[in-house]
Short mmCIF file of C-alpha atoms in Angstrom, two decimals:
data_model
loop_
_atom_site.label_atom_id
_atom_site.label_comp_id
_atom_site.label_asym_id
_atom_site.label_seq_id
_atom_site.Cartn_x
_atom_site.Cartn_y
_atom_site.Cartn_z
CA UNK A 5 177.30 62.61 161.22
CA UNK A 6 179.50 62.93 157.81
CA UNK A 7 183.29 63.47 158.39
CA UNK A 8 183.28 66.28 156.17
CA UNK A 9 180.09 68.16 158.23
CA UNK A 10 182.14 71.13 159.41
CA UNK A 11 181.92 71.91 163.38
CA UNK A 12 183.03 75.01 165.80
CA UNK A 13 183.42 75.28 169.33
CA UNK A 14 182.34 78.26 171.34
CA UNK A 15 183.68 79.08 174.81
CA UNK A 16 181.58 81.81 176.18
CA UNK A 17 182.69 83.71 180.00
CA UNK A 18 179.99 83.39 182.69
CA UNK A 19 177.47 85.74 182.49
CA UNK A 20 174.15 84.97 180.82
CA UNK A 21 174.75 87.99 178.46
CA UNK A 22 178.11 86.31 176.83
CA UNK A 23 176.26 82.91 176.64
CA UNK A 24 173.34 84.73 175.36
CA UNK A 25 175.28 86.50 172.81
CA UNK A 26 177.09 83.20 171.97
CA UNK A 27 174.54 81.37 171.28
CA UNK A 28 173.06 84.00 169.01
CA UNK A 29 176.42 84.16 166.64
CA UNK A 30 175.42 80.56 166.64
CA UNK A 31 172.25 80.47 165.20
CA UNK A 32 173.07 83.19 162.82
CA UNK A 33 175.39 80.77 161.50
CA UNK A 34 173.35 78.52 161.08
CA UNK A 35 170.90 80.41 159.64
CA UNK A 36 173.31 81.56 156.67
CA UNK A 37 174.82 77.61 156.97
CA UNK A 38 172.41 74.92 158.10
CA UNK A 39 175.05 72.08 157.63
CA UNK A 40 177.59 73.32 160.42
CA UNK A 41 177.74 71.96 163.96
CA UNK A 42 178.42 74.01 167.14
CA UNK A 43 178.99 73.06 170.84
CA UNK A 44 179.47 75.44 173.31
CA UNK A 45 181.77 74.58 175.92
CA UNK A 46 180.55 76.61 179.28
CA UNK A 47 183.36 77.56 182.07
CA UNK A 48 181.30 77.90 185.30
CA UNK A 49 181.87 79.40 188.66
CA UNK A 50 178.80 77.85 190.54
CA UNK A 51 176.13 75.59 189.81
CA UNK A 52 174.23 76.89 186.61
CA UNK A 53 171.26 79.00 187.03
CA UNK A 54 167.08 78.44 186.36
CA UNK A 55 167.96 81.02 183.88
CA UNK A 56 170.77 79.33 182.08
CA UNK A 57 169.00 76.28 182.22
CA UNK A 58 166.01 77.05 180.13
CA UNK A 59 167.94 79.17 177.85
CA UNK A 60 170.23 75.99 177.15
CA UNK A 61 167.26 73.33 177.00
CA UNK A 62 165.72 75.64 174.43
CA UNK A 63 168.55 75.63 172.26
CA UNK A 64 168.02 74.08 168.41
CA UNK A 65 169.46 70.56 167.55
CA UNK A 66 172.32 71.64 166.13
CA UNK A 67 174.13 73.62 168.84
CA UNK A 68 175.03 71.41 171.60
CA UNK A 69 176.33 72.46 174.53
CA UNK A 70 178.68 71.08 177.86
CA UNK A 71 178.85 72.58 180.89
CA UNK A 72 182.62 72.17 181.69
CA UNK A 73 183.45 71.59 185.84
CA UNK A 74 182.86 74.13 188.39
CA UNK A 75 185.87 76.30 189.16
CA UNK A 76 187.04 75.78 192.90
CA UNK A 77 186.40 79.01 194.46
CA UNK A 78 189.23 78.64 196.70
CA UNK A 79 191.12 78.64 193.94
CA UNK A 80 189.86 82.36 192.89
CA UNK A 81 190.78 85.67 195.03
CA UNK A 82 188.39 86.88 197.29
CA UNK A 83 186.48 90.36 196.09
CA UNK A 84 187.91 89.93 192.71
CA UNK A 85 185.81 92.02 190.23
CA UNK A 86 183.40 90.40 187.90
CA UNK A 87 185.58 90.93 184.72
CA UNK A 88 188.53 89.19 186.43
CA UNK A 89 186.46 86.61 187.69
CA UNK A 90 185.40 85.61 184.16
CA UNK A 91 188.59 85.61 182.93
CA UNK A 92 190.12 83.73 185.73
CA UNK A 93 187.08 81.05 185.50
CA UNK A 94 188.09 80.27 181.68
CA UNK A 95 191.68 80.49 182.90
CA UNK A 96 190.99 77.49 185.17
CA UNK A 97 188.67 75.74 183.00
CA UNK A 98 191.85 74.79 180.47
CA UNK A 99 192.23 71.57 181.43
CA UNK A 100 188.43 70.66 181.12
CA UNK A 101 188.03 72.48 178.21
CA UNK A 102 191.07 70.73 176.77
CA UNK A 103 189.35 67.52 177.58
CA UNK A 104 186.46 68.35 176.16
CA UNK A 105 187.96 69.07 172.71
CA UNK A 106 189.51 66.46 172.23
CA UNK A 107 186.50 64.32 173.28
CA UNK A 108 184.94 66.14 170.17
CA UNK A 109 187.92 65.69 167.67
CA UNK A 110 187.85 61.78 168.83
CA UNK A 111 184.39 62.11 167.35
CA UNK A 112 182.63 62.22 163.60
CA UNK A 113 182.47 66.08 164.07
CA UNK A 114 185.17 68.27 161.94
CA UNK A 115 186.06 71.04 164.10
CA UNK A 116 187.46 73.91 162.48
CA UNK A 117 187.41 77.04 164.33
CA UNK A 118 187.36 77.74 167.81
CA UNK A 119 185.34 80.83 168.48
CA UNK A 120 185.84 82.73 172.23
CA UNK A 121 184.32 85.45 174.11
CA UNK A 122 186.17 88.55 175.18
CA UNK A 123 186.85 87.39 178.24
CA UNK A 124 188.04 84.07 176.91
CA UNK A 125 191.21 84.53 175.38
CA UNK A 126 193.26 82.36 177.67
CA UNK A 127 191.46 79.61 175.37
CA UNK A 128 193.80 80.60 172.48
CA UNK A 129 196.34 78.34 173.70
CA UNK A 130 193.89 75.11 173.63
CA UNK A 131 193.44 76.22 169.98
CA UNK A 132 196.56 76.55 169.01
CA UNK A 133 197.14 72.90 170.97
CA UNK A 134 194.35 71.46 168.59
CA UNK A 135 196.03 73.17 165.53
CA UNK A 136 192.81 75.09 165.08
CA UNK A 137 192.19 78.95 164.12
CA UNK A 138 191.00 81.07 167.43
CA UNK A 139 188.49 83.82 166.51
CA UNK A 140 186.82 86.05 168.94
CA UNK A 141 183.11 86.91 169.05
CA UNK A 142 183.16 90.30 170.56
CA UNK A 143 179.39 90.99 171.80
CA UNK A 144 180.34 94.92 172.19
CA UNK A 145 180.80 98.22 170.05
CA UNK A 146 183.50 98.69 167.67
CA UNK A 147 184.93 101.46 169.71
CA UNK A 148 185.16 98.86 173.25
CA UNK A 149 186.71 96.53 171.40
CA UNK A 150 189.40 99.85 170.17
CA UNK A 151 189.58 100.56 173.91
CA UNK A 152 190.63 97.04 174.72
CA UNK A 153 193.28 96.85 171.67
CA UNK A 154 195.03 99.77 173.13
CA UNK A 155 194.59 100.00 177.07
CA UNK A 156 198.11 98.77 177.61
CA UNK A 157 198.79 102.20 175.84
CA UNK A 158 196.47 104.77 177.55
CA UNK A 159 197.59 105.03 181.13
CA UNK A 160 199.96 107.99 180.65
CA UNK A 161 197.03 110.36 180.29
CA UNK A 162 195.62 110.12 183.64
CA UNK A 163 196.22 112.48 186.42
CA UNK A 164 194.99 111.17 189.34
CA UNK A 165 192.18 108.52 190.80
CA UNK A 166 191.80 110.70 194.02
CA UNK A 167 188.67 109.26 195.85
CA UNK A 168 188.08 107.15 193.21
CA UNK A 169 187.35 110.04 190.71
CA UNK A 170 189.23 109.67 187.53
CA UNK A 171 191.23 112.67 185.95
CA UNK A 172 192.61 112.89 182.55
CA UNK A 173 195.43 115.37 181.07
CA UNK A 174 192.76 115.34 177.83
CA UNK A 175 189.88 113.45 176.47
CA UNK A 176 191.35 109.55 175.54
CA UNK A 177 191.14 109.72 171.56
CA UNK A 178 190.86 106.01 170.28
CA UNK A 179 192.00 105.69 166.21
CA UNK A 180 188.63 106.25 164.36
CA UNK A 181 186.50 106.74 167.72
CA UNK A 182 184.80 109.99 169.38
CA UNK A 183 186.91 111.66 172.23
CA UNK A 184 186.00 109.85 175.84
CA UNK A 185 185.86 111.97 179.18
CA UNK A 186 186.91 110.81 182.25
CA UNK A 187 183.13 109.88 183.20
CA UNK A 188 182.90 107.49 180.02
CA UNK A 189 185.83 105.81 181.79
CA UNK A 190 185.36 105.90 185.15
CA UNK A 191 185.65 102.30 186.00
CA UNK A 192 187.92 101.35 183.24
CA UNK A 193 191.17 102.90 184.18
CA UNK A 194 191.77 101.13 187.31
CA UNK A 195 195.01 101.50 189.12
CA UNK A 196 197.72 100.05 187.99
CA UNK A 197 198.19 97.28 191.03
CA UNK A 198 194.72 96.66 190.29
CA UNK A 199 193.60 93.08 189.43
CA UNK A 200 191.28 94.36 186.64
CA UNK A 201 194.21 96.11 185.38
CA UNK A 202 196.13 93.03 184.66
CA UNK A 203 192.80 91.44 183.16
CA UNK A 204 192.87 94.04 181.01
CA UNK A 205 195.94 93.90 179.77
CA UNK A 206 195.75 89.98 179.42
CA UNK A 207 192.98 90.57 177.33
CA UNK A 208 194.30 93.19 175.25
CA UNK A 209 197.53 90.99 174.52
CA UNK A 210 194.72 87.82 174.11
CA UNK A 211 192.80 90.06 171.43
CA UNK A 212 195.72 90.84 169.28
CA UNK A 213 196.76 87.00 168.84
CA UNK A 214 193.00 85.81 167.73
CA UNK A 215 193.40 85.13 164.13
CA UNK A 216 190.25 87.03 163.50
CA UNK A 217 187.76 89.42 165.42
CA UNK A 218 183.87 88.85 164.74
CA UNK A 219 182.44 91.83 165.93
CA UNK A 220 178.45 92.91 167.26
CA UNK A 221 177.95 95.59 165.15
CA UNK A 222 177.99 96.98 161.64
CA UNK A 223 179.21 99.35 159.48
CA UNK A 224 176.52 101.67 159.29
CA UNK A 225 176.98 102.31 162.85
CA UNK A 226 180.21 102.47 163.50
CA UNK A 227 182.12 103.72 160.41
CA UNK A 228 185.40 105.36 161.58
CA UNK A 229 186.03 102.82 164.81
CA UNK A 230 185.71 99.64 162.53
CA UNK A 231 187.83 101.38 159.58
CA UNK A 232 190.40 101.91 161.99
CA UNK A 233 190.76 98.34 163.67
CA UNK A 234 190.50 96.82 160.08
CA UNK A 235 193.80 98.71 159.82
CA UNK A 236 195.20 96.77 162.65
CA UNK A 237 193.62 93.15 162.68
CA UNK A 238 191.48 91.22 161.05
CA UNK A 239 188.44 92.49 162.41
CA UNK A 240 184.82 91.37 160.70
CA UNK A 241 181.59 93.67 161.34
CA UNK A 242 178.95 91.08 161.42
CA UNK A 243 175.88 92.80 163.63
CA UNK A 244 173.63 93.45 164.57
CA UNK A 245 173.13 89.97 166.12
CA UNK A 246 170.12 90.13 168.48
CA UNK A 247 168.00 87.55 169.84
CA UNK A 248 164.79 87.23 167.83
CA UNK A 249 162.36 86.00 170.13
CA UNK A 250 162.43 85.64 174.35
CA UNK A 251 161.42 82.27 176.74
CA UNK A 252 158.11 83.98 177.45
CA UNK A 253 156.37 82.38 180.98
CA UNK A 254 152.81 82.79 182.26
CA UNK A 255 153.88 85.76 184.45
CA UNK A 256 156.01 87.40 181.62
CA UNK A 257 152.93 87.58 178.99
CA UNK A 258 151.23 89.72 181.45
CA UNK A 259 153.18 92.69 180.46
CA UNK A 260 152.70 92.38 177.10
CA UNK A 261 148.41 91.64 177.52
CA UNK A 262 148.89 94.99 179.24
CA UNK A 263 150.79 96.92 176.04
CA UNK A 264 148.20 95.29 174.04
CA UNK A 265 145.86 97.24 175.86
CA UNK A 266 147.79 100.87 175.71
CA UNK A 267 148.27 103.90 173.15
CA UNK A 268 150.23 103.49 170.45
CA UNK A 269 153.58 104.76 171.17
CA UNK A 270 153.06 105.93 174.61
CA UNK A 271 155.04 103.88 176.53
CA UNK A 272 158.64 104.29 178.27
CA UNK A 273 160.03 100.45 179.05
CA UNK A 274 162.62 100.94 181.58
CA UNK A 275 165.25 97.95 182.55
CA UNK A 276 168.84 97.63 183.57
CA UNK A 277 169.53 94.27 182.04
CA UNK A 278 170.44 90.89 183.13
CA UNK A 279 172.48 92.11 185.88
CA UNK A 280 171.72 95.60 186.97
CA UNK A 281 170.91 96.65 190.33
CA UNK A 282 170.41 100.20 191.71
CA UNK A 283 170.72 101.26 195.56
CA UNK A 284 167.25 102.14 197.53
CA UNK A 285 167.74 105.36 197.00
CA UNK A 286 168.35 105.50 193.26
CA UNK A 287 165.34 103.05 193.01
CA UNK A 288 163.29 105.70 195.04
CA UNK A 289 164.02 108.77 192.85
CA UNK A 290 163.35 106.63 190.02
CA UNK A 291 160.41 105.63 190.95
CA UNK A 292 159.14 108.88 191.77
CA UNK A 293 160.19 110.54 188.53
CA UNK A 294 158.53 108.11 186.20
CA UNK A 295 155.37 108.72 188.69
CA UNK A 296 155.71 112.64 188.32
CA UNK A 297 156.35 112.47 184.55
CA UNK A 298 152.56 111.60 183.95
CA UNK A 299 153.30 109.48 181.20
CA UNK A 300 152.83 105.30 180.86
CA UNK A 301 155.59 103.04 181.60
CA UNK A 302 156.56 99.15 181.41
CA UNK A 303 159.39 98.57 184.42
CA UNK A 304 161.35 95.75 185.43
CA UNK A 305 162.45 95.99 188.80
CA UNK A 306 164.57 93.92 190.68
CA UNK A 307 165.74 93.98 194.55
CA UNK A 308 167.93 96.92 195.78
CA UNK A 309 171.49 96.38 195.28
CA UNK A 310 173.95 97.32 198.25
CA UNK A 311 176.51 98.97 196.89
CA UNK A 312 177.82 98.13 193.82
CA UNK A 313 175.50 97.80 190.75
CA UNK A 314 176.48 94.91 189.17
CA UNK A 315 176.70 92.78 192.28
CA UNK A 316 174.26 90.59 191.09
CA UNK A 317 175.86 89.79 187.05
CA UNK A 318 177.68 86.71 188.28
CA UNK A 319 175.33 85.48 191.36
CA UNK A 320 171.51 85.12 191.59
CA UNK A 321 169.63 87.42 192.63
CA UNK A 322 168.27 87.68 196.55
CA UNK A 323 165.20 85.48 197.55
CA UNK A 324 162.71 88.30 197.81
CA UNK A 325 159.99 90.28 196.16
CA UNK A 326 161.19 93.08 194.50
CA UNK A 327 158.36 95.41 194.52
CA UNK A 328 158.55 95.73 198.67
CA UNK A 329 161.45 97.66 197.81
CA UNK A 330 159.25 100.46 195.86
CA UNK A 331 157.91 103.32 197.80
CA UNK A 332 155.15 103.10 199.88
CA UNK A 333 151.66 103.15 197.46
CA UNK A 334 153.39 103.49 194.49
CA UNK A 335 152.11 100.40 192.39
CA UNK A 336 148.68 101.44 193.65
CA UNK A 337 149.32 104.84 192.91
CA UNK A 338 150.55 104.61 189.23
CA UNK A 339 147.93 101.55 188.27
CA UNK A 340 146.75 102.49 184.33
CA UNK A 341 149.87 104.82 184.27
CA UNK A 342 152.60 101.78 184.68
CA UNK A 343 153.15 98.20 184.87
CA UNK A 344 155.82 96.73 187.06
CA UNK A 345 157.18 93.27 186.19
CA UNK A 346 159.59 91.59 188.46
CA UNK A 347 163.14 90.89 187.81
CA UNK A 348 162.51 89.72 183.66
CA UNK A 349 160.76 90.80 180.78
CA UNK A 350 160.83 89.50 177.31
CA UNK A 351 162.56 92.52 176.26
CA UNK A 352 162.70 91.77 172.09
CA UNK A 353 158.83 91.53 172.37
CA UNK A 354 158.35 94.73 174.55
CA UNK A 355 160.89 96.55 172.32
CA UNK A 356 159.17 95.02 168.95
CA UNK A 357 155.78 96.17 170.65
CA UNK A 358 153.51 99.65 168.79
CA UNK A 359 152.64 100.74 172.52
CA UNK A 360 156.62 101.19 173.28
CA UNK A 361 158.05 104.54 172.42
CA UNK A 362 161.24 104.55 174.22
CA UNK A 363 163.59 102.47 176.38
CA UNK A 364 165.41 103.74 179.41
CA UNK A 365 168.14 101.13 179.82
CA UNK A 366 171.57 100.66 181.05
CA UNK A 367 173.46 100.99 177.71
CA UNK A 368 174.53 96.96 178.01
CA UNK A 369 175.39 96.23 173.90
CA UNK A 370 172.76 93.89 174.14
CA UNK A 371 170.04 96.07 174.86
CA UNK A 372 171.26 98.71 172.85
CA UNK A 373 171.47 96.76 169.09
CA UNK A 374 168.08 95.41 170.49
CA UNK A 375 166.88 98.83 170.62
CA UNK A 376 168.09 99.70 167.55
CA UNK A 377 166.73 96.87 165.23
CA UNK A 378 163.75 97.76 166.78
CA UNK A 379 163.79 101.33 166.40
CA UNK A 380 163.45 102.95 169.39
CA UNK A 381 165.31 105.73 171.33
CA UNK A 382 166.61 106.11 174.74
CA UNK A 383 167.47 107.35 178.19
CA UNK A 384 171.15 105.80 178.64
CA UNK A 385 171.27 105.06 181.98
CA UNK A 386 174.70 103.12 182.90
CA UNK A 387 175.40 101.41 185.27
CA UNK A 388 179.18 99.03 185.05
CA UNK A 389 181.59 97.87 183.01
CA UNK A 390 181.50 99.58 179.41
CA UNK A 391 178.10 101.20 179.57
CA UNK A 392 179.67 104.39 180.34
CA UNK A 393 181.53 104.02 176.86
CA UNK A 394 178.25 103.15 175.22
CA UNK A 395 176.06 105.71 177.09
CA UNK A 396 178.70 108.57 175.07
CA UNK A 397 178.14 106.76 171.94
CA UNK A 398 174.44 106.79 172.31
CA UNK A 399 174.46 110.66 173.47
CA UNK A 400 177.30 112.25 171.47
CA UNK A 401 177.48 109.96 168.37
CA UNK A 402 174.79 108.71 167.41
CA UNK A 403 172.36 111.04 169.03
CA UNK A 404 169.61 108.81 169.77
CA UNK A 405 169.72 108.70 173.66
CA UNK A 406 169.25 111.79 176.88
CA UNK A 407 171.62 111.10 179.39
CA UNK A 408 170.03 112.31 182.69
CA UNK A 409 172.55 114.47 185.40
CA UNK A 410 173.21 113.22 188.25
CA UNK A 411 173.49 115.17 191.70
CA UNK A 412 176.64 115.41 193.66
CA UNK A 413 176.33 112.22 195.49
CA UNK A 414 175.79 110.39 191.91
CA UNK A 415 171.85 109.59 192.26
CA UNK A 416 169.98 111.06 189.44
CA UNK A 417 167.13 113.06 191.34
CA UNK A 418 163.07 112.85 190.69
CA UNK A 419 162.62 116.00 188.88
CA UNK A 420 165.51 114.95 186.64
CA UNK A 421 163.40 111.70 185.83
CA UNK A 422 160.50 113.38 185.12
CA UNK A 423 161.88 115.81 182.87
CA UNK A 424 164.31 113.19 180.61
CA UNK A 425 161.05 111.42 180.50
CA UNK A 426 159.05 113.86 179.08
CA UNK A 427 162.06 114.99 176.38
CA UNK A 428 161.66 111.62 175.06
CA UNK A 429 158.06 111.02 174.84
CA UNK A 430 157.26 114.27 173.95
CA UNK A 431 160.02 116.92 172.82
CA UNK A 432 161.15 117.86 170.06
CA UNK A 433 164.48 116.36 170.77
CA UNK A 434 162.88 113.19 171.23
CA UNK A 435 161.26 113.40 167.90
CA UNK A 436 164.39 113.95 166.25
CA UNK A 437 166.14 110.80 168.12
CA UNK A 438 163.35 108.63 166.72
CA UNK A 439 163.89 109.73 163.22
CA UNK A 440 167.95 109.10 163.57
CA UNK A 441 166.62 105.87 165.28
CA UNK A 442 165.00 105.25 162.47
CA UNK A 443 167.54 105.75 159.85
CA UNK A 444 170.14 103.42 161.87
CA UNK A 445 167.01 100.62 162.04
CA UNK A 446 166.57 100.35 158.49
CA UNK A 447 170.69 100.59 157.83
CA UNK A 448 171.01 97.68 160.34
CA UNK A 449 167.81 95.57 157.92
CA UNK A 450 170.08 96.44 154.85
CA UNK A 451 173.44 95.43 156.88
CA UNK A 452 171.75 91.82 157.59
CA UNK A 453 170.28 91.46 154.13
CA UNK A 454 171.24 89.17 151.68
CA UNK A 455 173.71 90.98 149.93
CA UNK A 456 174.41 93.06 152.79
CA UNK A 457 177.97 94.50 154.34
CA UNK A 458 177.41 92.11 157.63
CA UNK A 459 176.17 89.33 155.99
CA UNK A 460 179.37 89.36 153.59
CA UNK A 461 181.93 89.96 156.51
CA UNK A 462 180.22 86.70 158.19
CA UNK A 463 180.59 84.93 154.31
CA UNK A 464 184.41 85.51 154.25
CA UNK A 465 184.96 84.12 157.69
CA UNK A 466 182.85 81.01 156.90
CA UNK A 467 184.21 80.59 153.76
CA UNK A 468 188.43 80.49 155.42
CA UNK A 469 186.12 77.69 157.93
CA UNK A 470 185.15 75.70 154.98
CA UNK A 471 188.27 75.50 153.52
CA UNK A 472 189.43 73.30 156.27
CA UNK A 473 187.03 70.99 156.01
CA UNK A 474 189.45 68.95 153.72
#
């Protein structure tokens, strides 16, 4: 390889979401520059997955990859929650990754960036070791990444946490965002003895020494959030950066032969991402509603979770069959009406698809620019982490999602299935959604074209690269 052939390094979190995402950024980049070179540099807290294993052997020649060593698990707390656990599994990966640069520098390639998840700014001090520029890919809205900036900030304005309910003395207004509610932030406040409190706040301190921000979304979008960062950091808009195409299996076509075969826009696809679990009794009144709503579906279901619903982001998923789970003669029951698909779909072609209407999803950023590019409204169903964030977004701002109720023990009933179902497939509110949908699809086409606001954020970042390659 030529001395002068410039190279980055990525360093993604676990979770196949942020390597997903990563390796995205990575091919738009070398879409827009075929001559750079990218390894990814994976921090791992267990052996890697079926899942991350065929995403990685499909990957195109010029993005290699290294799976760094396996964190000791002893040396993690027990119960720690997911977000702390991918922070603290970079954290301990420093050494390796270390290693593993300078096994690259000792090379022909010519790195000159170092590019991080969220949840991998402890990395910045390698970079800064390697005299190289630390940017951050941030996979999530403009307004998460606004949350993170100021969280060290925002703690004065809650009341109280009493049995686990979170009370604010007003809404939390962000620079340039919409006002959040207590329930957009209901898992984001934590206490402050929390350890996802101090991850948070390690993060936020991490974030505001990257040299540069490359952020999932555009313009279009997310006008007043992204105006307001730029005022604060170097923050690029370089979305929407979606996969274009999923590893589709034997068992995975079988859901699209069956869209083939159904009404043009007349079906709901309903998934909760990579991770996403609900409890029997959410699955139950799920299942249920889409049953009593009359109208076609496409469902990927996975086994019950027991409590919390991302317990299965960072581990694999139980052993079983997911569809024992679903009520008694319902598969039989809604055959023609649905299709259930266990645990995976190849969501970009079921979204792409003329049979899919609208997507009931958990509001992960992944699914949601997916949606968008696509063009298709929603039921924002969240689950974890930001969704809850992105879920107001999709309701209040952009107005292109239903957000069902939920009951006083926090399931969201049958009847209130059914009838969110029907707004969207057949209301006039639903109607109206798809036409904003609509108008954000084709912004998001312009945003990535050739002259486009995305595509010229991306240009400036790779042009300060290329500049280095002296």
């Amino acid at each position: 390889m030529d001395k002068k052939t410039p190279s980055i390094a990525m360093v993604p979190c676990p979770g196949t979401s942020h390597l997903i995402a990563q390796i995205e950024f990575a091919k738009r980049l070398l879409h827009l520059h075929p001559d750079f070179h990218v390894t990814i540099l994976i921090p791992t807290l267990g052996p890697p997955s079926s899942s991350m294993n065929s995403i990685l052997q499909s990957l195109p020649p010029s993005i290699h990859f290294t799976i760094l060593p396996q964190v000791d698990p002893h040396d993690l707390p027990p119960n720690a929650d997911p977000a702390s656990l991918m922070l603290l599994a970079v954290t301990h990966s420093l050494p390796s990754l270390s290693q593993a640069l300078s096994s690259l520098t000792s090379q022909t390639h010519h790195l000159v960036a170092l590019v991080l998840s969220t949840f991998s700014v402890d990395a910045i001090e390698v970079a800064r070791e390697f005299d190289l520029p630390a940017y951050v890919y941030h996979p999530s809205a403009a307004t998460s990444l606004a949350f993170l900036l100021h969280y060290p900030e925002i703690d004065g304005i809650v009341v109280s946490r009493k049995f686990g309910e979170l009370k604010l003395k007003e809404p939390l207004k962000l620079p340039g965002c919409i006002p959040l509610e207590a329930q957009d932030l209901s898992n984001l406040i934590p206490e402050t003895s929390h350890d996802f409190h101090r991850t948070l706040v390690q993060v936020s301190k991490g974030l505001h020494m990257a040299d540069g921000i490359l952020l999932n979304s555009f313009e279009d979008l997310e006008p007043g959030p992204i105006r307001a960062l730029q005022d604060v950091l170097p923050v690029y808009p370089i979305g929407p950066i979606v996969q274009n195409e999923s590893n589709i299996s034997s068992n995975s076509s079988e859901c699209l032969a069956w869209l083939d075969t159904q009404p043009k826009n007349s079906v709901l696809y309903v998934s909760f991402g990579s991770g996403g679990t609900l409890p029997q009794e959410q699955l139950n009144e799920l299942a249920y509603g889409l049953e009593l709503s009359g109208h076609k579906f496409l469902w990927v279901v996975r086994a019950p979770s027991d409590g919390a619903a991302n317990s299965s982001y960072l581990n694999a998923q139980k052993d079983v069959d997911p569809l024992e789970y679903l009520p008694k003669g319902f598969v039989d029951r809604t055959k023609g009406q649905g299709f259930v698909i266990r645990s995976w779909a190849p969501q970009i072609e079921v979204l792409r698809h003329g049979s899919t209407y609208g997507f009931l999803t958990h509001c992960g950023w992944n699914s949601t620019l997916e949606s968008v590019v696509c063009g298709k409204s929603m039921i924002a169903w969240p689950l974890f982490a930001e969704q809850r964030m992105n879920a107001a977004l999709l309701n209040d701002q952009f107005k292109v999602a239903l957000r069902p109720k939920v009951n006083e023990k926090g399931v969201v009933e049958r009847e209130e299935v059914s009838r969110v179902v029907k707004c969207l497939m057949e209301g006039d509110e639903g109607k109206e959604m798809g036409r904003r949908m609509g108008m954000f699809k084709d912004a998001a086409v312009k945003a990535l074209g050739k002259d486009g606001a995305s595509t010229e954020a991306f240009e400036k970042v790779v042009t300060k690269w290329e500049n280095l390659k002296s």
